[in-house]
Structure formats: C-alpha cells, structure tokens
XYZ file of C-alpha atoms in Angstrom:
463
model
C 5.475 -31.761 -5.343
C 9.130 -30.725 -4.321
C 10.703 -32.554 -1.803
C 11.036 -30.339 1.158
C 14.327 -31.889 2.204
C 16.096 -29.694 -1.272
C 15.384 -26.499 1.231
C 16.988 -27.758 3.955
C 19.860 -25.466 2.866
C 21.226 -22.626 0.536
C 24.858 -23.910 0.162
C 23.634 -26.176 -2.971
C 23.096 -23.759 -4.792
C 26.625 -21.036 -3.872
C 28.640 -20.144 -7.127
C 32.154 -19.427 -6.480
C 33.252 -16.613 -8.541
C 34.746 -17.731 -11.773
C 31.191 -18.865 -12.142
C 29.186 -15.843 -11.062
C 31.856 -13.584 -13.372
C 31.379 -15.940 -16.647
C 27.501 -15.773 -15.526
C 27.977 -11.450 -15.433
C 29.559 -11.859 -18.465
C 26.825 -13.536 -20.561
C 24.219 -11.186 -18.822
C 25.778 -8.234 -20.000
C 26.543 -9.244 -23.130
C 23.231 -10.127 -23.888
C 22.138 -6.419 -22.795
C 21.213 -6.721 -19.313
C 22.129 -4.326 -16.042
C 23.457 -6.642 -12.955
C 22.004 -4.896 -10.334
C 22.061 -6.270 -7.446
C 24.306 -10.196 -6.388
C 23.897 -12.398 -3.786
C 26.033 -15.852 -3.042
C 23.671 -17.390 -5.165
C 23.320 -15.225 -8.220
C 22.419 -12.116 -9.426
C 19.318 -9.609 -10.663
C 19.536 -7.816 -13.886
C 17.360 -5.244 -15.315
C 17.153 -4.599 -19.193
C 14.290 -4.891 -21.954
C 12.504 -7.515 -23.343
C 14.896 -7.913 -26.105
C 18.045 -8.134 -24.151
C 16.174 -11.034 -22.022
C 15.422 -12.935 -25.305
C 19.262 -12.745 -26.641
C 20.337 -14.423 -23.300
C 17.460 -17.042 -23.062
C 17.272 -17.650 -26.550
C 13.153 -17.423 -26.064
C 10.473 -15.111 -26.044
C 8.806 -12.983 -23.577
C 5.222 -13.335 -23.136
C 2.505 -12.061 -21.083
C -0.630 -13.467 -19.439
C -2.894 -12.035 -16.981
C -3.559 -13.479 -13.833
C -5.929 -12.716 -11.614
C -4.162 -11.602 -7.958
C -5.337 -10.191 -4.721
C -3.568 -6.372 -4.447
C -3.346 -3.572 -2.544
C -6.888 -2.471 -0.589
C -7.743 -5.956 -0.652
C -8.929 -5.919 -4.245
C -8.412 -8.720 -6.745
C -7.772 -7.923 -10.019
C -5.923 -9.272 -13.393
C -2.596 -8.609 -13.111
C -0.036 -8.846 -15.883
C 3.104 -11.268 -15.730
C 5.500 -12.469 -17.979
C 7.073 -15.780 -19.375
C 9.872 -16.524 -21.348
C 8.425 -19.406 -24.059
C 10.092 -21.409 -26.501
C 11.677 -24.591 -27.720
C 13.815 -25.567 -25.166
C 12.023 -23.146 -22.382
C 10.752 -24.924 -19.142
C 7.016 -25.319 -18.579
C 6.948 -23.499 -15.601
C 5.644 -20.249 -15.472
C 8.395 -17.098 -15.582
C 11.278 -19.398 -15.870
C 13.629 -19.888 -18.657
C 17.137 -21.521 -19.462
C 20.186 -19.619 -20.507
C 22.320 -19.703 -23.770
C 24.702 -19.370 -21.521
C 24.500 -22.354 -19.355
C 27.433 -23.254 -18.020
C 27.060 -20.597 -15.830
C 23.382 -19.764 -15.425
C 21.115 -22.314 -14.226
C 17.745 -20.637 -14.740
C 16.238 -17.324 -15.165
C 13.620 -16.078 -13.077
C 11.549 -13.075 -14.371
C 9.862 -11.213 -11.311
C 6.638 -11.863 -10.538
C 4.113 -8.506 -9.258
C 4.432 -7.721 -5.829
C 2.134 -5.636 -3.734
C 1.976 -3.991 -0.448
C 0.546 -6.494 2.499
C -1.370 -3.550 4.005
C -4.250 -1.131 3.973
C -2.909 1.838 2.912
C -4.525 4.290 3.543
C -6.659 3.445 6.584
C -10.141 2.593 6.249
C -10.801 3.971 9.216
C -11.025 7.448 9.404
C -8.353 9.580 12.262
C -9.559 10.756 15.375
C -9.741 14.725 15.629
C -10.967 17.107 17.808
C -12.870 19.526 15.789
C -16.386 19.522 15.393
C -17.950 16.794 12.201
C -19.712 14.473 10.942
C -18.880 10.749 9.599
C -19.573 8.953 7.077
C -21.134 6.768 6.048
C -23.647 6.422 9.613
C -24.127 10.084 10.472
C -24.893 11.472 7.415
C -27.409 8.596 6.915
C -29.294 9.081 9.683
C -29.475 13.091 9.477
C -30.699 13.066 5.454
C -33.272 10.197 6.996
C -31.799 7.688 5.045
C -31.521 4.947 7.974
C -34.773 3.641 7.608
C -34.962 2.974 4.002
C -31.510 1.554 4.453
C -33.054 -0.935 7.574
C -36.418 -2.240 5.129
C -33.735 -2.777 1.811
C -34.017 0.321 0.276
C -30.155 1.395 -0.709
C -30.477 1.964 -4.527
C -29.566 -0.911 -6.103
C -29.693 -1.354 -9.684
C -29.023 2.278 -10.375
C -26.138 3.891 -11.717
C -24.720 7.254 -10.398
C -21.946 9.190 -12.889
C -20.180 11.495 -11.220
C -18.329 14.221 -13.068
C -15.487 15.012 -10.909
C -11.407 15.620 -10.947
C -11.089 11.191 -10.526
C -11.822 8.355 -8.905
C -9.327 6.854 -6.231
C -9.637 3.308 -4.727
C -9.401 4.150 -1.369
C -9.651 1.335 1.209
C -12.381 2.761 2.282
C -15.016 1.954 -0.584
C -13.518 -1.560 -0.300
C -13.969 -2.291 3.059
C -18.087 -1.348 2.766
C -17.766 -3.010 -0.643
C -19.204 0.083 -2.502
C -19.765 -0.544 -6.402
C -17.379 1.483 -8.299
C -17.006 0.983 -12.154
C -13.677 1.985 -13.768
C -13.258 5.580 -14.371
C -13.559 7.370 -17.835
C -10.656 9.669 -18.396
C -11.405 12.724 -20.947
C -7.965 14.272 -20.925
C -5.547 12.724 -23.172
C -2.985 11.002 -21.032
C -4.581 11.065 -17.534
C -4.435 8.161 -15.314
C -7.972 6.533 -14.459
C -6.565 5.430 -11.278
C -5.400 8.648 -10.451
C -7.509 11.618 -8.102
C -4.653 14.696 -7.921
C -6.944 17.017 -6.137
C -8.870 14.196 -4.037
C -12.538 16.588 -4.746
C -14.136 13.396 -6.889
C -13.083 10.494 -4.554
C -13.653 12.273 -1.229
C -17.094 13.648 -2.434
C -18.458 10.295 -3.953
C -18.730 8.764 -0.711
C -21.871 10.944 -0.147
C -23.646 8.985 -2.528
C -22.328 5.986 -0.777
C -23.024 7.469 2.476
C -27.262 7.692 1.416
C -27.140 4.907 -1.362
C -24.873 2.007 -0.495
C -26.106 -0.288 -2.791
C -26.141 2.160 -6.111
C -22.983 2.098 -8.563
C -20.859 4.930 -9.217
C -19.543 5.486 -12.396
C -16.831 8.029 -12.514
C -15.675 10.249 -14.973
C -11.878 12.592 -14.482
C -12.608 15.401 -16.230
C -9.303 17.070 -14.694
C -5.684 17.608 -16.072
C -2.126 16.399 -14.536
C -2.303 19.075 -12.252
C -6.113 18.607 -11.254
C -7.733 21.536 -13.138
C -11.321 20.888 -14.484
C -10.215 21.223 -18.412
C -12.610 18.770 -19.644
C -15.894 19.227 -17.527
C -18.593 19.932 -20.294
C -17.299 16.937 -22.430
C -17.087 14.420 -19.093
C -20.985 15.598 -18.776
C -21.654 14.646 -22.318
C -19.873 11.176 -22.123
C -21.585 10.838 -18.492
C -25.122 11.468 -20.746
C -24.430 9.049 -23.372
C -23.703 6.439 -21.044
C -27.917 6.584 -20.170
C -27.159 6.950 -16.035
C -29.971 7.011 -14.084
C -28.569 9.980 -12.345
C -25.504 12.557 -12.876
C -24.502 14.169 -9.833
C -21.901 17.622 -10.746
C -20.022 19.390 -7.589
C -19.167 22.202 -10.198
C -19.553 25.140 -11.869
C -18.752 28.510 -13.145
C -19.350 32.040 -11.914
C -21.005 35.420 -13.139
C -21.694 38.491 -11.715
C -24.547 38.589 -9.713
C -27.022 40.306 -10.673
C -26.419 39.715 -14.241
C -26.506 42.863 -16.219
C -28.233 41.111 -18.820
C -29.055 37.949 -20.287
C -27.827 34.759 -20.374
C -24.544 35.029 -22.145
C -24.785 33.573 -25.760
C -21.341 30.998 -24.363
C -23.619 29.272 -21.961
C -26.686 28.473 -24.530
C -25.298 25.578 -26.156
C -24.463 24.147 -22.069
C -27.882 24.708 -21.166
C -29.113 22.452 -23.843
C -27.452 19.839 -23.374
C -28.061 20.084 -19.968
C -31.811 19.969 -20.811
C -31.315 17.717 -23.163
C -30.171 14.618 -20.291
C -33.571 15.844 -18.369
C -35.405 15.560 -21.222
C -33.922 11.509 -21.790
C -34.930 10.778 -17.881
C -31.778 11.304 -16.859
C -31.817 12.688 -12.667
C -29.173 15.642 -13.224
C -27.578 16.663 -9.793
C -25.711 20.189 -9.779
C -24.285 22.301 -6.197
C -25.570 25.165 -5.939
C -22.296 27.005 -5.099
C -20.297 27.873 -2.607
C -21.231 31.991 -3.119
C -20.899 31.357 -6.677
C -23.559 32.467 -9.003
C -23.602 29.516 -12.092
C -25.819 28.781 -14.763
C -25.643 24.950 -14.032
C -28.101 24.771 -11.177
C -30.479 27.093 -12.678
C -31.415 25.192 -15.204
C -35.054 24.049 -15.132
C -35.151 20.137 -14.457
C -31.995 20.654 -12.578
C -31.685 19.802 -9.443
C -30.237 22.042 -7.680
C -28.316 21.484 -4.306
C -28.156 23.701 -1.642
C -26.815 23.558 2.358
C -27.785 22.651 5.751
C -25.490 22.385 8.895
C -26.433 20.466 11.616
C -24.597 21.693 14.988
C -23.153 19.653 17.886
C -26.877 19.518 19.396
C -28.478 18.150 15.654
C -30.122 21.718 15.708
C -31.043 22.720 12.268
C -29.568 26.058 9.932
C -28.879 27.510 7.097
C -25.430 26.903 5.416
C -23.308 30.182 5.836
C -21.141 28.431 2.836
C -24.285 27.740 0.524
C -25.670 29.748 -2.757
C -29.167 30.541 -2.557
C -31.028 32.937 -4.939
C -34.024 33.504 -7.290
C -32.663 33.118 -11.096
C -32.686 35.613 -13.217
C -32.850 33.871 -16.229
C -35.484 31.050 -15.774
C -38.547 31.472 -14.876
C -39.627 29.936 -11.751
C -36.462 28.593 -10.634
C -35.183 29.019 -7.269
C -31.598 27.669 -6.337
C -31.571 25.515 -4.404
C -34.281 22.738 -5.071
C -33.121 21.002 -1.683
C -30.683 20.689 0.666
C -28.056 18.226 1.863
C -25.850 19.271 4.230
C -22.752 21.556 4.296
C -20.405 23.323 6.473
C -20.018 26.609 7.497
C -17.146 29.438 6.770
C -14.616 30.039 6.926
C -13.440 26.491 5.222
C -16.652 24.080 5.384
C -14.626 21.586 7.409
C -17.514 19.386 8.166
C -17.299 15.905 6.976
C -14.583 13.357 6.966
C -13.639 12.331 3.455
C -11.585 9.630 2.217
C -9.242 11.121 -0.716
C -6.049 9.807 -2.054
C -3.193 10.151 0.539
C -0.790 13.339 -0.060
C -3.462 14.467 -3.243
C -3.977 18.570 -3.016
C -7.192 18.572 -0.669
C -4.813 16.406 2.022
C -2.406 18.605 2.224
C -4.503 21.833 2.335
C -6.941 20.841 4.937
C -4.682 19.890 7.301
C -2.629 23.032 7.072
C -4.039 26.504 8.583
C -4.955 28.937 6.515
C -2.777 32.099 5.664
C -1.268 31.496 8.976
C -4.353 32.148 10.702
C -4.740 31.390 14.553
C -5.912 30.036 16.002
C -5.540 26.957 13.704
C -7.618 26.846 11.203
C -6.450 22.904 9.852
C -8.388 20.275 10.208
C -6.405 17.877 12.650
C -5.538 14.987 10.039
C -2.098 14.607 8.680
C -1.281 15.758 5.107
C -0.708 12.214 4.027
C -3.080 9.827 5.736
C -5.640 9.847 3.075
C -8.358 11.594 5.458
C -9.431 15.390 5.236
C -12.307 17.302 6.534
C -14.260 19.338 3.737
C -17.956 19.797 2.394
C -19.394 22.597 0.533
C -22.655 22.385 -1.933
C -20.256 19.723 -3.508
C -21.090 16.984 -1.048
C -24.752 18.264 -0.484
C -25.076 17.259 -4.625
C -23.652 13.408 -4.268
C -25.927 13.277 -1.138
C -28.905 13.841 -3.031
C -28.000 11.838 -5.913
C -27.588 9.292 -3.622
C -31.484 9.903 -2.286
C -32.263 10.160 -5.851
C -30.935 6.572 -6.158
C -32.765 4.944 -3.304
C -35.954 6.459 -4.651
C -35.032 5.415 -8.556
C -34.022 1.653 -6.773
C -37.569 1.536 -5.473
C -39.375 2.864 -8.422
C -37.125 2.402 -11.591
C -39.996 4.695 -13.782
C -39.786 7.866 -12.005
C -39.200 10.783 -14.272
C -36.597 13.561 -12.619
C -39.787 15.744 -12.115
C -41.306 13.190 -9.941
C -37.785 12.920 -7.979
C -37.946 16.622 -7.533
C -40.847 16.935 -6.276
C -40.469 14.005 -3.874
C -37.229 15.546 -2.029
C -38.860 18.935 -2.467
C -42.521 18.122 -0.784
C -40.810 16.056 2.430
C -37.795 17.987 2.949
C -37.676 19.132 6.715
C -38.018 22.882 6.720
C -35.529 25.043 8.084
C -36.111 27.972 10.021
C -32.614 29.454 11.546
C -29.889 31.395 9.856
C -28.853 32.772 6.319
C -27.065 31.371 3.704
C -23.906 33.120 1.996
C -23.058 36.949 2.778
C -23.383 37.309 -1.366
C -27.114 36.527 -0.974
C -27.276 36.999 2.692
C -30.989 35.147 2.623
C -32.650 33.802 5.986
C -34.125 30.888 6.334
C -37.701 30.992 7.312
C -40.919 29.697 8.096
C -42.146 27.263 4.486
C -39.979 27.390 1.372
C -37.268 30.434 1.048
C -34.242 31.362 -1.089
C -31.914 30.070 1.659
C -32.749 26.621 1.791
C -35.229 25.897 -0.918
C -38.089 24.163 1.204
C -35.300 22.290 3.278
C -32.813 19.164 4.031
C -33.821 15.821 2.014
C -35.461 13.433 3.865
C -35.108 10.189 2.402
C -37.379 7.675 3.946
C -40.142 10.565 3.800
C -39.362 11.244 -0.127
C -39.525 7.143 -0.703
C -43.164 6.914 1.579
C -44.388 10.131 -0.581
C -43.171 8.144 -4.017
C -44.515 5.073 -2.999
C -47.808 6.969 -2.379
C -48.089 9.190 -4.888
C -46.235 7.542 -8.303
C-alpha cells in the first residue's frame, strides 16, 4: 500500500522551470502537443507513435471491464505503455528523457457520474399515458405480469431507425442485445430520429422479461435506406417474433394489382411466417402498404383510450379490406394509438436532442394554440404513438404468449389476440378510410384492443 503520509502535500513534487522547459522540450520533440501545465507538470496530446519515441516503449491496450454512463458496466478499452524498462503498473511509463520527466501517465476513461437522461419521465400537462404501468394494465397485461408471465426466453427483433441506451431500459433492467447496423458506417449506439428506441419500450411496456434485438436500418441522417435488408438479417437471426413500425404507401384503391416491385417483399415476408417466425407490421398511420396485408401478418391497428378509460377508434389508424389478398382485413388487432392531429399519446424515452425530441416539443406550423408536447427538446422524453407503438405492443403480447407456450405457430398467436380482443364500438378510424367501429369485428378496429391475460387463458385452453 502507499503510505498516506506522501499526500500530505503537493510541494514534493513542484518543478521549477528550467525543469518543466527541458521536460517541454523532450515532449515536443518526441511529437507530442503540451496542452495544458500545472506546477507539477504538464498534459500532452499526440499519437501512439509520438508517445513511444518519448517513453522508449510500446502502447498497448487491454479491456477492462468499468461501470459507465446509465449505470451500465461494460469492457472498456485502456492503454499501457510496456517494455523493458517500463513500470508494472498499469498506464504508467518512464521517460527517455528523465532528467526532467518523472513518469508518464496515459489517461485512463472517464465517464459522466450521472443519469443522463432521466429515467424518469417529465411532468406535463397534456393528456397521456405512461409507460411501462398504464399501458400494461389497459392491453390486460397486469395479470399475466402478477402470476410470471412476462415473456421470457423469447427474442423480439425490431426493425427500426436504432437502438439508444436510454437510462430508462436500465433502470427496469430490460434485455437489450447489441444492435445490428445495415448501413455501412452507422453507429450501433446511435438512434438519430429516436422512432426505434422510443417505440421499443412498448414491447417492454407488455413483455418485460422478453429480449429485444435491434436492428438500424437508417442512414446518418435517420432515413430508412436499409429496411428490407434489416428484415432479412432480423429473419435469419430465427426471432421468435419481428415487430416493423413501417412501411410504404400506394394509392388507395389500387388501380390494379399488386405492383410486380413488391412481389419479391411479399415473399420473403411469407417466407419468416412460413419458418414460425411471429411477424408484427403497423397498419399505418392513413397509409395504404403492402406490409400488413400480407396473409400471416399481423397486422396492427389503433385504439385510444380517453381520460375516463372509455374505449374508440384511433382517428390516426389505417383500417381497410385488402385488395390484393384474399380474406385479409387490416388490422388483425389493436394496440393503442393516439389521435390527430400529432398522436401525442404516450411518453417515450428517445435519445436526448435526436429528431423526434426536438419536433414534439415544438408546435406545429406555428399553430395555436400549442400544439407541442410540454417536454423540452433535449431531455430525452417526447410524447408520440401512431400504429408504430400499437405493433411493439403486440409483439410484446405475442411474447408473453410465445414465453408461456414456446410451440405456438403465428396462426395460433393470431387467433389468440384476435378471439379475446375487447371489441370496440365508438368512433372511426382515419378520414382516408373513414370506417366506424361497430358492434363484432369491423374494418376500423379489426375485432378490437389485445387483451393479454385473456389471449394467454384462451392459449392455455385451446393449444
């Protein structure tokens, strides 16, 4: 151990300044950038090689694990200067030029002693839901949650624009596997828009105990260049459920057929139903998109539930009979969704100052009153929904029911959210379709909002 007495005092260890110049003067000639001095010494910046010319060793790395940011521990790298001559100690070396340096020190990683952003989601005034209680209990998912039920074992890809590791999945101590990047040169840590991270907390929000497994599929600037090939890495990865918050959009009605660019998609869309795979697609927020039509697909439509938990259609939500496949109705089920103008429904944790930050909180087009949604545009919060949380939600349900009964084919999931799904009587769903919800199943809201501990009794029944 050191004796504690040789801290009793800095003066020790003062260089007057003939000593600290010859010490510049090695540093610099060795390559390095003094930039910074103190009464003691000096830092230096420079690369590797200039560090080796002064030490006369060489620099080294090793990984150690350290606790970081968000309270997550993690390998770091560090570095050590090693060779004859070099100190055992870890980071230190000696200097050629020692009759004015006494040791160099090579940084070790720092990190930020705080959560940043807050787990804890801001206080606001306008009407929503939170995550992860109240949109537990409203999809029914409390009591499966209370008797062990929260899809463990089962793996959720999610196809998205990236995967962010916001404080909040660490504080509830959410699975989340590294993400798969698809564009060349894209950061796996990094979510630009904020759409994947905020929306993957659905699945948290129904499923606690499932893993994600995220794939960016989006460019530098957050566009969706990549999309079909993140679905066909998601696919060979043998999920137990894909969950997709995207699509394109045709004209509606078609004039025609399916257009020969799509046929190739569908295929390989029915190809993951056809390996077991649960495949999760929104239904659109007005848009009219091949994804959710396919058959096998399941397809996710909207629900709002008011300040009163009354029960309606999504104003926000696609909702139609296909065209092209016979049989199929968008959507298969509902989760639940906000209403226009923006959706702002549920509080989302997304990367602070990423796209969907700044946007929510601002009004739109100057509109009054304000149309923002009371967070700030850098505090990692934002209220926002659309189909694209309604699909994580019910790949989350999917989960649970997968966790309890690892052989269920996507049919049999299907058919479980379909057959318990609380039916929805009140209001339509998008002006495009401008379909009311009724008595029994209709084109609004398929036969209703999942209800997970029904769909897991039904299962447990009936499979």
């Amino acid at each position: 151990m050191t004796d504690a007495s040789a801290f009793d005092s800095a003066e020790p260890f003062r260089a007057d300044g003939s000593t600290l110049d010859r010490a510049r003067r090695h540093a610099e000639e060795a390559g390095l950038t003094v930039t910074a001095e103190s009464r003691l010494g000096f830092t230096t910046a420079g690369p590797p090689a200039a560090y080796e010319e002064l030490t006369g060793g060489r620099i080294e790395s090793y990984e150690a694990l350290q606790r970081v940011q968000g309270g997550n521990v993690r390998y770091v790298t560090h570095l050590d200067i090693v060779g004859t001559g070099q100190p055992s100690d870890l980071g230190v070396g000696t200097a050629r030029g020692a009759d004015a340096i006494e040791a160099v020190v090579l940084e070790q990683p720092r990190s930020l002693h705080h959560l940043s952003p807050s787990p804890q989601p801001p206080n606001v005034d306008k009407f929503h839901l939170r995550l992860p209680g109240d949109v537990a209990m409203l999809l029914g998912a409390t009591p499966a949650h209370a008797n062990g039920d929260v899809g463990a074992g089962v793996t959720v890809a999610m196809v998205d624009t990236g995967q962010y590791a916001h404080t909040y999945f660490t504080v509830h101590g959410y699975r989340v596997n590294p993400t798969v990047t698809l564009v060349p040169g894209t950061s796996p840590a990094k979510d630009p828009v904020g759409h994947g991270t905020g929306e993957s907390a659905n699945i948290f929000a129904v499923a606690p105990g499932a893993t994600l497994q995220p794939y960016r599929v989006s460019n530098a600037r957050g566009q969706l260049t990549s999309a079909v090939a993140g679905f066909l890495k998601a696919k060979s990865g043998r999920p137990q459920v894909i969950t997709n918050s995207w699509g394109g959009d045709l004209d509606f009605p078609p004039a025609g057929p399916l257009p020969a660019a799509y046929r190739a998609w569908v295929m390989e869309i029915l190809d993951a139903v056809e390996q077991g795979i649960v495949v999760v697609f929104s239904a659109g927020n007005g848009q009219f998109s091949v994804e959710p039509q396919v058959p096998g697909v399941i397809s996710a439509g909207g629900v709002f539930a008011g300040h009163g938990l009354d029960l309606r259609a999504s104003d926000y939500a696609s909702g139609y009979t296909s065209p092209w496949f016979r049989g199929v109705v968008v959507p298969t089920v509902c989760g639940l969704v906000g209403m226009r103008p923006r959706a702002q429904y549920l509080m989302l944790p997304i990367p602070p100052g990423c796209e969907i930050d700044i946007t929510e909180s601002q009004s739109s087009d100057g509109q009054l009153p304000d149309t923002g949604d009371g967070t700030r545009p850098d505090d990692g919060w934002a209220l926002f929904s659309g189909t694209s949380a309604a699909a994580p939600q019910i790949a989350g349900a999917a989960a649970v029911l997968l966790g309890a009964r690892p052989g269920l084919t996507p049919a049999q999931v299907a058919t479980a959210l379909a057959k318990t799904a609380t039916d929805i009587t009140v209001g339509r769903n998008h002006p495009r379709y401008n379909k009311s919800a009724v008595r029994g199943f209709d084109e609004a809201t398929g036969p209703g909002l999942v209800n997970v501990a029904a769909a897991l009794a039904f299962v447990r029944a009936n499979f």
